[in-house]
Every structure is written in C-alpha cells, then in structure tokens.
Amino acid sequence: MYQIDFHTPSHIYFCGIGGISMSGLAEILLKKGFRVSGSDMRASSLTEHLADAGAQVYIGQKAENITDDIDCVIFTAAIHQDNPEYMEAERLHLATLSRAELLGQLMLNYACPIAVSGTHGKTTTTSMLSEILMAADFDPTVSVGGMLHSIGGNIRIGNGPHFVAEACEYTNSFLSMYPKVGLILNIEEDHLDFFKDLDDIRHSFRLFAQKVPADGLLVINGDIAKYEQVIKDLPCRVITFGTDSSNGYYPLQISSRGERGMAADVMTPDGAVTISLQVPGRHNIYNAMTALAAADALEIDREITLAALHHFEGSERRFEYKGSFNGVTVIDDYAHHPTEITSTLTAAADCPHRKLWCVFQPHTYSRTKALLDDFARALSKADAVVLADIYAARETDTLGVSSRDLCDRIQALGTECYYFPDFTSIEEFLSKKCIHQDMLITMGAGDIVKVGETLVQK
C-alpha cells in the first residue's frame, strides 16, 4: 500500500472530492500544505469551498483530469473500475488509496484517534463527542459525516492529540482505521449489497474491535445481539452502555420535552447523572450516553461533558428544522434505514402537531428490496406517507423493486400512502394537502431535502 509522507507534502487527487467525507480529508491535506486537486460530477457548496481554499476542482470525471504529476489518487467505494479517471490512473501506474485508507493513515499522526462506528447514529455521536472535546479545550481534529454548525462545516483541524472520525462499515472501510478509542453504537442488517447477512456484519465489527490496542478503549452497546462475540478476549478495556443494569451506563428514566429535547437520569460506574439535551428522540439519549462514556474514559470533567451535551444543537439533516409554510412545520432527516425511521418518527410523535406527514425517498435498490417489509412497518408510524422514486446512489440494477412496491405494503398496513414519480408532483400535492399545525418530515439519504426547502421558500 502507498504510504503518504505527511512531512513532505505532495500532489493528491480526489476522485469524488465533493463527498462529505472526501471533501473533509481534502481540506485537511490543503491545510497541511499538500497540493490538492479532484473532481466531482456536480458543483456544490463543498466543491466551491475547496476551490476557494486552493484546490483545483474539475466538474465532471474525465481521463484528462488525471495527469502524471499526481502522486496519489484517492477513490471512494462508489468509484468503479470502468470510471475514466480510475482507468487513466491505472494506465499511468499512479499510486492509489481508498478514502478509508487515507483516513487510516491520517489517524496515525495523532496520539489518540477516536473512531465512531455503528449502523446508526455515527454522525450525531461523533458530533456530540466533538463538542465535548472542544468544550474541554482538547482542540481536536474532527471529520464528521454531516455539517456541524459549531465548526462551520464537516471538518475541524485542531492542534491537539485527538482525531475524531466516523467509521463506516460499508465495504469494510473501518478496517483501514487505527483507533485508540473505538465506539460501536449498534449492529444491524444493512449494506446487504456487500455483506452476506447479519453474522457477516457482526464479524466485521469484531475485526474492527480487534483494531483497538491493549492500552485503548472500546465502548460498545451491550444490547447488541451476541455482542459477546464482538468483545471476546479483547486485550483493551471494554465499557458497555445499554437499556439495563447489566451495562456500565444505562438510563434510570427518560423523559421527552417534545421539540425542546430530552432528559434522562443515567447510571454510570460513578453514580447517577442527569443528561439534558436540546435534540429530540430517545435514541439521542443513547448517543449521548456513548459520548459520556468515552469522555469519562478520557478523564474529562463531568460538568464540562454534561454542559456540552446540553448545548449540542444537532447537525444538519438530523431532525433539522427547515422552516414552515401555511402553518406547517417542516423537518428534514437523513434516516434511510427502518430503525432510523422508527426513531425519527417516534421523536416526531412527541412534538406538537395535528397530522404527521412523512415524505420518504428510499436509498438504493438493494436496501429497499432486502428490508421492504421493515420499511413499510417503520413508515406506518406516520399518519400519512408520500414516496419518491428510489435514489439509486451507486447502484444501476433495480433488482425488480420500486417505490410502488413499498407503497402497496404501507397501504396494506392501513396507512395512508401516496407515490409520485417526481418532486414537482410531490410538492404540488403537499401544498394542497398539508394544513395548519401539520408536521412534514422529508426523509432519506438522497436529495429529498429539496422538497421541503422548495415548499418553505414558496
């Protein structure tokens, strides 16, 4: 594997530079004096920011973008071997690294790398822990998979020894990381276009846990089925959190304050503390418990930790208030897995509203097909559901599944459900159907956020 010399800046090219993670890594290298170039299929605020910071950004991926003065080309899992830039890099015999391999090499430059993994909750928990480290004046470097308002984006470059990053299991990316502190929030079926089944996923998390050194720490959800298989004979310290007293951290009681957030009395190894959050949803109490456990292990003062959690205002696309139209409250959320959908709609149920509308854009054909009935049950927690076409992302094969199939399943459960093939039709329908005091949630990992933004701007 090619090793980047971070003491001797070179020319690094990012294929897919506008991605949320790739753009952050590109910015880190820019700040370290590297010459950075790259391409993306479309311009965005992230590509514009990088161009302003000194990167050479190409819109459109073409073979001519790859020149022989490039020292290394970085690819994401979404780039296939028939990509023209990939093919040209191969033809020129240029060194290549995956995004995860670059992130892993960056981690080695820090005394305390922290990797946050799990099927759900990575962005929020990474953001919470980052807020705690900043409040404690640890001056961390942060790479988060969403836009965090307190750092003005998805990246923060600090001078301290801590590097906090999300660790995604897809294509086993997180196995390229070198965490001193590892967090495992949950393990569920997902990315079944790569993994064979849940046991295969659990095995990968086991390999991730084994990356933590003997003098390191693993914080893991003790409610994970067969979690003992993940932690068996690990040399590092292991701390668990979960729903009951078999764990080191668990809630004594949880209460909702509606749109004003959540509160919980949480038992820790040192006694009970009260967590107060400004973000809604029971799931966020568990995210906060994970961050608290990690912060305790890093010997951060409890008062600082609890204050940072209380002041945390969420990150972009995580139950984010977008505005209103005709007295209708518009929320946007990144949820694209049945468990995430259930958590988000449960949180919404605690907020004042007349009727709860969920506009959902399924993400990838493989996920939709594998979890079709689970999606139907989760979405049925809304009063009414509106479906957009499936967002294909990296996939080209429809696998014989469509949003119409999901619509049929939801209607069979007795929930009001509609399907429209384009955003304009969805917006016209909602502008007529949603009335004063309704709540509308746009939901999914694609571009469904545009529907709510358009309605708010009208």
mmCIF file with all atom_site columns, C-alpha atoms in Angstrom, residues 55-196:
data_model
loop_
_atom_site.group_PDB
_atom_site.id
_atom_site.type_symbol
_atom_site.label_atom_id
_atom_site.label_alt_id
_atom_site.label_comp_id
_atom_site.label_asym_id
_atom_site.label_entity_id
_atom_site.label_seq_id
_atom_site.pdbx_PDB_ins_code
_atom_site.Cartn_x
_atom_site.Cartn_y
_atom_site.Cartn_z
_atom_site.occupancy
_atom_site.B_iso_or_equiv
_atom_site.pdbx_formal_charge
_atom_site.auth_seq_id
_atom_site.auth_comp_id
_atom_site.auth_asym_id
_atom_site.auth_atom_id
_atom_site.pdbx_PDB_model_num
ATOM 1   C CA . ALA A 1 55  ? -7.866  23.110  -4.544  1.00 0.00 ? 55  ALA A CA 1
ATOM 2   C CA . GLN A 1 56  ? -8.131  22.553  -8.300  1.00 0.00 ? 56  GLN A CA 1
ATOM 3   C CA . VAL A 1 57  ? -11.648 21.192  -8.757  1.00 0.00 ? 57  VAL A CA 1
ATOM 4   C CA . TYR A 1 58  ? -12.981 19.728  -12.010 1.00 0.00 ? 58  TYR A CA 1
ATOM 5   C CA . ILE A 1 59  ? -16.696 19.264  -12.602 1.00 0.00 ? 59  ILE A CA 1
ATOM 6   C CA . GLY A 1 60  ? -17.137 16.018  -14.470 1.00 0.00 ? 60  GLY A CA 1
ATOM 7   C CA . GLN A 1 61  ? -14.903 12.975  -14.271 1.00 0.00 ? 61  GLN A CA 1
ATOM 8   C CA . LYS A 1 62  ? -12.684 12.642  -17.327 1.00 0.00 ? 62  LYS A CA 1
ATOM 9   C CA . ALA A 1 63  ? -9.462  10.821  -18.125 1.00 0.00 ? 63  ALA A CA 1
ATOM 10  C CA . GLU A 1 64  ? -7.711  14.105  -18.976 1.00 0.00 ? 64  GLU A CA 1
ATOM 11  C CA . ASN A 1 65  ? -8.114  15.258  -15.358 1.00 0.00 ? 65  ASN A CA 1
ATOM 12  C CA . ILE A 1 66  ? -5.543  12.642  -14.357 1.00 0.00 ? 66  ILE A CA 1
ATOM 13  C CA . THR A 1 67  ? -2.028  13.879  -15.069 1.00 0.00 ? 67  THR A CA 1
ATOM 14  C CA . ASP A 1 68  ? 1.336   12.224  -14.495 1.00 0.00 ? 68  ASP A CA 1
ATOM 15  C CA . ASP A 1 69  ? 2.385   14.816  -11.885 1.00 0.00 ? 69  ASP A CA 1
ATOM 16  C CA . ILE A 1 70  ? -0.162  13.359  -9.431  1.00 0.00 ? 70  ILE A CA 1
ATOM 17  C CA . ASP A 1 71  ? 1.495   11.368  -6.639  1.00 0.00 ? 71  ASP A CA 1
ATOM 18  C CA . CYS A 1 72  ? -1.590  9.525   -5.413  1.00 0.00 ? 72  CYS A CA 1
ATOM 19  C CA . VAL A 1 73  ? -5.258  9.232   -6.408  1.00 0.00 ? 73  VAL A CA 1
ATOM 20  C CA . ILE A 1 74  ? -7.925  8.755   -3.722  1.00 0.00 ? 74  ILE A CA 1
ATOM 21  C CA . PHE A 1 75  ? -11.105 6.854   -4.622  1.00 0.00 ? 75  PHE A CA 1
ATOM 22  C CA . THR A 1 76  ? -14.336 6.183   -2.748  1.00 0.00 ? 76  THR A CA 1
ATOM 23  C CA . ALA A 1 77  ? -16.226 2.889   -2.742  1.00 0.00 ? 77  ALA A CA 1
ATOM 24  C CA . ALA A 1 78  ? -18.658 4.431   -5.249  1.00 0.00 ? 78  ALA A CA 1
ATOM 25  C CA . ILE A 1 79  ? -15.959 4.632   -7.950  1.00 0.00 ? 79  ILE A CA 1
ATOM 26  C CA . HIS A 1 80  ? -15.888 1.550   -10.161 1.00 0.00 ? 80  HIS A CA 1
ATOM 27  C CA . GLN A 1 81  ? -13.128 0.182   -12.352 1.00 0.00 ? 81  GLN A CA 1
ATOM 28  C CA . ASP A 1 82  ? -14.830 1.477   -15.509 1.00 0.00 ? 82  ASP A CA 1
ATOM 29  C CA . ASN A 1 83  ? -14.615 5.059   -14.236 1.00 0.00 ? 83  ASN A CA 1
ATOM 30  C CA . PRO A 1 84  ? -12.478 7.029   -16.752 1.00 0.00 ? 84  PRO A CA 1
ATOM 31  C CA . GLU A 1 85  ? -10.317 8.566   -14.026 1.00 0.00 ? 85  GLU A CA 1
ATOM 32  C CA . TYR A 1 86  ? -9.732  5.204   -12.403 1.00 0.00 ? 86  TYR A CA 1
ATOM 33  C CA . MET A 1 87  ? -8.790  3.711   -15.754 1.00 0.00 ? 87  MET A CA 1
ATOM 34  C CA . GLU A 1 88  ? -6.378  6.551   -16.522 1.00 0.00 ? 88  GLU A CA 1
ATOM 35  C CA . ALA A 1 89  ? -4.730  6.284   -13.104 1.00 0.00 ? 89  ALA A CA 1
ATOM 36  C CA . GLU A 1 90  ? -4.202  2.599   -13.783 1.00 0.00 ? 90  GLU A CA 1
ATOM 37  C CA . ARG A 1 91  ? -2.799  3.303   -17.243 1.00 0.00 ? 91  ARG A CA 1
ATOM 38  C CA . LEU A 1 92  ? -0.310  5.818   -15.812 1.00 0.00 ? 92  LEU A CA 1
ATOM 39  C CA . HIS A 1 93  ? 0.586   3.412   -12.983 1.00 0.00 ? 93  HIS A CA 1
ATOM 40  C CA . LEU A 1 94  ? -0.238  6.058   -10.379 1.00 0.00 ? 94  LEU A CA 1
ATOM 41  C CA . ALA A 1 95  ? -0.421  5.151   -6.695  1.00 0.00 ? 95  ALA A CA 1
ATOM 42  C CA . THR A 1 96  ? -3.974  4.826   -5.396  1.00 0.00 ? 96  THR A CA 1
ATOM 43  C CA . LEU A 1 97  ? -5.637  4.693   -1.987  1.00 0.00 ? 97  LEU A CA 1
ATOM 44  C CA . SER A 1 98  ? -9.229  4.312   -0.889  1.00 0.00 ? 98  SER A CA 1
ATOM 45  C CA . ARG A 1 99  ? -10.830 7.070   1.136   1.00 0.00 ? 99  ARG A CA 1
ATOM 46  C CA . ALA A 1 100 ? -10.718 4.801   4.192   1.00 0.00 ? 100 ALA A CA 1
ATOM 47  C CA . GLU A 1 101 ? -7.026  4.025   3.707   1.00 0.00 ? 101 GLU A CA 1
ATOM 48  C CA . LEU A 1 102 ? -6.219  7.746   3.593   1.00 0.00 ? 102 LEU A CA 1
ATOM 49  C CA . LEU A 1 103 ? -8.269  8.335   6.731   1.00 0.00 ? 103 LEU A CA 1
ATOM 50  C CA . GLY A 1 104 ? -6.448  5.489   8.471   1.00 0.00 ? 104 GLY A CA 1
ATOM 51  C CA . GLN A 1 105 ? -3.059  6.934   7.545   1.00 0.00 ? 105 GLN A CA 1
ATOM 52  C CA . LEU A 1 106 ? -4.139  10.358  8.822   1.00 0.00 ? 106 LEU A CA 1
ATOM 53  C CA . MET A 1 107 ? -5.144  8.795   12.140  1.00 0.00 ? 107 MET A CA 1
ATOM 54  C CA . LEU A 1 108 ? -1.600  7.542   12.688  1.00 0.00 ? 108 LEU A CA 1
ATOM 55  C CA . ASN A 1 109 ? -0.476  11.165  13.020  1.00 0.00 ? 109 ASN A CA 1
ATOM 56  C CA . TYR A 1 110 ? -2.468  11.578  16.241  1.00 0.00 ? 110 TYR A CA 1
ATOM 57  C CA . ALA A 1 111 ? -1.789  10.139  19.694  1.00 0.00 ? 111 ALA A CA 1
ATOM 58  C CA . CYS A 1 112 ? -5.477  9.427   20.360  1.00 0.00 ? 112 CYS A CA 1
ATOM 59  C CA . PRO A 1 113 ? -7.549  8.601   17.267  1.00 0.00 ? 113 PRO A CA 1
ATOM 60  C CA . ILE A 1 114 ? -11.248 8.013   18.056  1.00 0.00 ? 114 ILE A CA 1
ATOM 61  C CA . ALA A 1 115 ? -13.436 6.062   15.614  1.00 0.00 ? 115 ALA A CA 1
ATOM 62  C CA . VAL A 1 116 ? -17.234 6.083   15.957  1.00 0.00 ? 116 VAL A CA 1
ATOM 63  C CA . SER A 1 117 ? -18.883 3.073   14.298  1.00 0.00 ? 117 SER A CA 1
ATOM 64  C CA . GLY A 1 118 ? -22.351 1.529   14.142  1.00 0.00 ? 118 GLY A CA 1
ATOM 65  C CA . THR A 1 119 ? -25.245 1.029   11.765  1.00 0.00 ? 119 THR A CA 1
ATOM 66  C CA . HIS A 1 120 ? -26.956 4.195   13.042  1.00 0.00 ? 120 HIS A CA 1
ATOM 67  C CA . GLY A 1 121 ? -26.077 7.331   14.980  1.00 0.00 ? 121 GLY A CA 1
ATOM 68  C CA . LYS A 1 122 ? -22.474 7.827   13.858  1.00 0.00 ? 122 LYS A CA 1
ATOM 69  C CA . THR A 1 123 ? -22.804 11.445  12.770  1.00 0.00 ? 123 THR A CA 1
ATOM 70  C CA . THR A 1 124 ? -24.714 12.573  15.864  1.00 0.00 ? 124 THR A CA 1
ATOM 71  C CA . THR A 1 125 ? -22.450 10.743  18.312  1.00 0.00 ? 125 THR A CA 1
ATOM 72  C CA . THR A 1 126 ? -19.299 11.962  16.550  1.00 0.00 ? 126 THR A CA 1
ATOM 73  C CA . SER A 1 127 ? -20.710 15.484  16.747  1.00 0.00 ? 127 SER A CA 1
ATOM 74  C CA . MET A 1 128 ? -21.596 15.151  20.441  1.00 0.00 ? 128 MET A CA 1
ATOM 75  C CA . LEU A 1 129 ? -18.157 13.835  21.342  1.00 0.00 ? 129 LEU A CA 1
ATOM 76  C CA . SER A 1 130 ? -16.510 16.559  19.278  1.00 0.00 ? 130 SER A CA 1
ATOM 77  C CA . GLU A 1 131 ? -18.496 19.212  21.161  1.00 0.00 ? 131 GLU A CA 1
ATOM 78  C CA . ILE A 1 132 ? -17.312 17.721  24.459  1.00 0.00 ? 132 ILE A CA 1
ATOM 79  C CA . LEU A 1 133 ? -13.658 17.655  23.390  1.00 0.00 ? 133 LEU A CA 1
ATOM 80  C CA . MET A 1 134 ? -13.836 21.250  22.192  1.00 0.00 ? 134 MET A CA 1
ATOM 81  C CA . ALA A 1 135 ? -15.528 22.379  25.396  1.00 0.00 ? 135 ALA A CA 1
ATOM 82  C CA . ALA A 1 136 ? -12.726 20.694  27.364  1.00 0.00 ? 136 ALA A CA 1
ATOM 83  C CA . ASP A 1 137 ? -10.122 22.620  25.311  1.00 0.00 ? 137 ASP A CA 1
ATOM 84  C CA . PHE A 1 138 ? -8.685  19.423  23.822  1.00 0.00 ? 138 PHE A CA 1
ATOM 85  C CA . ASP A 1 139 ? -8.522  21.199  20.430  1.00 0.00 ? 139 ASP A CA 1
ATOM 86  C CA . PRO A 1 140 ? -9.436  18.049  18.423  1.00 0.00 ? 140 PRO A CA 1
ATOM 87  C CA . THR A 1 141 ? -9.322  17.412  14.716  1.00 0.00 ? 141 THR A CA 1
ATOM 88  C CA . VAL A 1 142 ? -12.783 16.291  13.597  1.00 0.00 ? 142 VAL A CA 1
ATOM 89  C CA . SER A 1 143 ? -14.079 14.532  10.482  1.00 0.00 ? 143 SER A CA 1
ATOM 90  C CA . VAL A 1 144 ? -17.850 14.172  10.648  1.00 0.00 ? 144 VAL A CA 1
ATOM 91  C CA . GLY A 1 145 ? -20.296 12.823  8.065   1.00 0.00 ? 145 GLY A CA 1
ATOM 92  C CA . GLY A 1 146 ? -22.564 15.846  8.203   1.00 0.00 ? 146 GLY A CA 1
ATOM 93  C CA . MET A 1 147 ? -22.456 19.593  8.541   1.00 0.00 ? 147 MET A CA 1
ATOM 94  C CA . LEU A 1 148 ? -21.902 20.575  12.181  1.00 0.00 ? 148 LEU A CA 1
ATOM 95  C CA . HIS A 1 149 ? -22.828 24.207  12.758  1.00 0.00 ? 149 HIS A CA 1
ATOM 96  C CA . SER A 1 150 ? -20.425 24.763  15.664  1.00 0.00 ? 150 SER A CA 1
ATOM 97  C CA . ILE A 1 151 ? -17.416 24.003  13.453  1.00 0.00 ? 151 ILE A CA 1
ATOM 98  C CA . GLY A 1 152 ? -18.863 25.628  10.354  1.00 0.00 ? 152 GLY A CA 1
ATOM 99  C CA . GLY A 1 153 ? -18.829 22.503  8.225   1.00 0.00 ? 153 GLY A CA 1
ATOM 100 C CA . ASN A 1 154 ? -17.791 18.856  8.238   1.00 0.00 ? 154 ASN A CA 1
ATOM 101 C CA . ILE A 1 155 ? -14.166 19.262  9.258   1.00 0.00 ? 155 ILE A CA 1
ATOM 102 C CA . ARG A 1 156 ? -12.223 20.876  12.079  1.00 0.00 ? 156 ARG A CA 1
ATOM 103 C CA . ILE A 1 157 ? -8.446  20.973  12.086  1.00 0.00 ? 157 ILE A CA 1
ATOM 104 C CA . GLY A 1 158 ? -7.060  21.226  15.604  1.00 0.00 ? 158 GLY A CA 1
ATOM 105 C CA . ASN A 1 159 ? -3.634  21.096  17.191  1.00 0.00 ? 159 ASN A CA 1
ATOM 106 C CA . GLY A 1 160 ? -4.418  18.587  19.932  1.00 0.00 ? 160 GLY A CA 1
ATOM 107 C CA . PRO A 1 161 ? -3.660  14.853  20.028  1.00 0.00 ? 161 PRO A CA 1
ATOM 108 C CA . HIS A 1 162 ? -7.270  13.749  19.409  1.00 0.00 ? 162 HIS A CA 1
ATOM 109 C CA . PHE A 1 163 ? -8.708  12.905  15.996  1.00 0.00 ? 163 PHE A CA 1
ATOM 110 C CA . VAL A 1 164 ? -12.453 12.072  15.993  1.00 0.00 ? 164 VAL A CA 1
ATOM 111 C CA . ALA A 1 165 ? -13.900 10.423  12.900  1.00 0.00 ? 165 ALA A CA 1
ATOM 112 C CA . GLU A 1 166 ? -16.841 8.360   11.746  1.00 0.00 ? 166 GLU A CA 1
ATOM 113 C CA . ALA A 1 167 ? -16.009 4.744   10.950  1.00 0.00 ? 167 ALA A CA 1
ATOM 114 C CA . CYS A 1 168 ? -18.293 3.301   8.261   1.00 0.00 ? 168 CYS A CA 1
ATOM 115 C CA . GLU A 1 169 ? -18.619 -0.449  7.926   1.00 0.00 ? 169 GLU A CA 1
ATOM 116 C CA . TYR A 1 170 ? -19.605 -0.415  4.232   1.00 0.00 ? 170 TYR A CA 1
ATOM 117 C CA . THR A 1 171 ? -17.027 -2.358  2.155   1.00 0.00 ? 171 THR A CA 1
ATOM 118 C CA . ASN A 1 172 ? -15.207 -2.837  5.488   1.00 0.00 ? 172 ASN A CA 1
ATOM 119 C CA . SER A 1 173 ? -13.871 0.712   5.278   1.00 0.00 ? 173 SER A CA 1
ATOM 120 C CA . PHE A 1 174 ? -13.463 0.962   9.045   1.00 0.00 ? 174 PHE A CA 1
ATOM 121 C CA . LEU A 1 175 ? -10.915 -1.855  8.989   1.00 0.00 ? 175 LEU A CA 1
ATOM 122 C CA . SER A 1 176 ? -8.438  0.621   7.482   1.00 0.00 ? 176 SER A CA 1
ATOM 123 C CA . MET A 1 177 ? -8.549  2.728   10.655  1.00 0.00 ? 177 MET A CA 1
ATOM 124 C CA . TYR A 1 178 ? -6.316  2.651   13.727  1.00 0.00 ? 178 TYR A CA 1
ATOM 125 C CA . PRO A 1 179 ? -8.442  3.780   16.688  1.00 0.00 ? 179 PRO A CA 1
ATOM 126 C CA . LYS A 1 180 ? -7.084  4.190   20.196  1.00 0.00 ? 180 LYS A CA 1
ATOM 127 C CA . VAL A 1 181 ? -10.707 4.596   21.245  1.00 0.00 ? 181 VAL A CA 1
ATOM 128 C CA . GLY A 1 182 ? -13.393 2.698   19.328  1.00 0.00 ? 182 GLY A CA 1
ATOM 129 C CA . LEU A 1 183 ? -17.152 3.139   19.695  1.00 0.00 ? 183 LEU A CA 1
ATOM 130 C CA . ILE A 1 184 ? -19.759 0.629   18.455  1.00 0.00 ? 184 ILE A CA 1
ATOM 131 C CA . LEU A 1 185 ? -23.247 2.106   18.698  1.00 0.00 ? 185 LEU A CA 1
ATOM 132 C CA . ASN A 1 186 ? -25.283 -0.762  17.233  1.00 0.00 ? 186 ASN A CA 1
ATOM 133 C CA . ILE A 1 187 ? -25.047 -3.627  14.736  1.00 0.00 ? 187 ILE A CA 1
ATOM 134 C CA . GLU A 1 188 ? -27.971 -4.289  12.392  1.00 0.00 ? 188 GLU A CA 1
ATOM 135 C CA . GLU A 1 189 ? -28.647 -5.561  8.894   1.00 0.00 ? 189 GLU A CA 1
ATOM 136 C CA . ASP A 1 190 ? -27.636 -3.005  6.293   1.00 0.00 ? 190 ASP A CA 1
ATOM 137 C CA . HIS A 1 191 ? -25.443 -2.707  3.184   1.00 0.00 ? 191 HIS A CA 1
ATOM 138 C CA . LEU A 1 192 ? -26.583 -6.146  2.083   1.00 0.00 ? 192 LEU A CA 1
ATOM 139 C CA . ASP A 1 193 ? -25.206 -5.431  -1.373  1.00 0.00 ? 193 ASP A CA 1
ATOM 140 C CA . PHE A 1 194 ? -21.821 -6.024  0.290   1.00 0.00 ? 194 PHE A CA 1
ATOM 141 C CA . PHE A 1 195 ? -22.414 -8.119  3.405   1.00 0.00 ? 195 PHE A CA 1
ATOM 142 C CA . LYS A 1 196 ? -23.924 -11.596 3.192   1.00 0.00 ? 196 LYS A CA 1
#
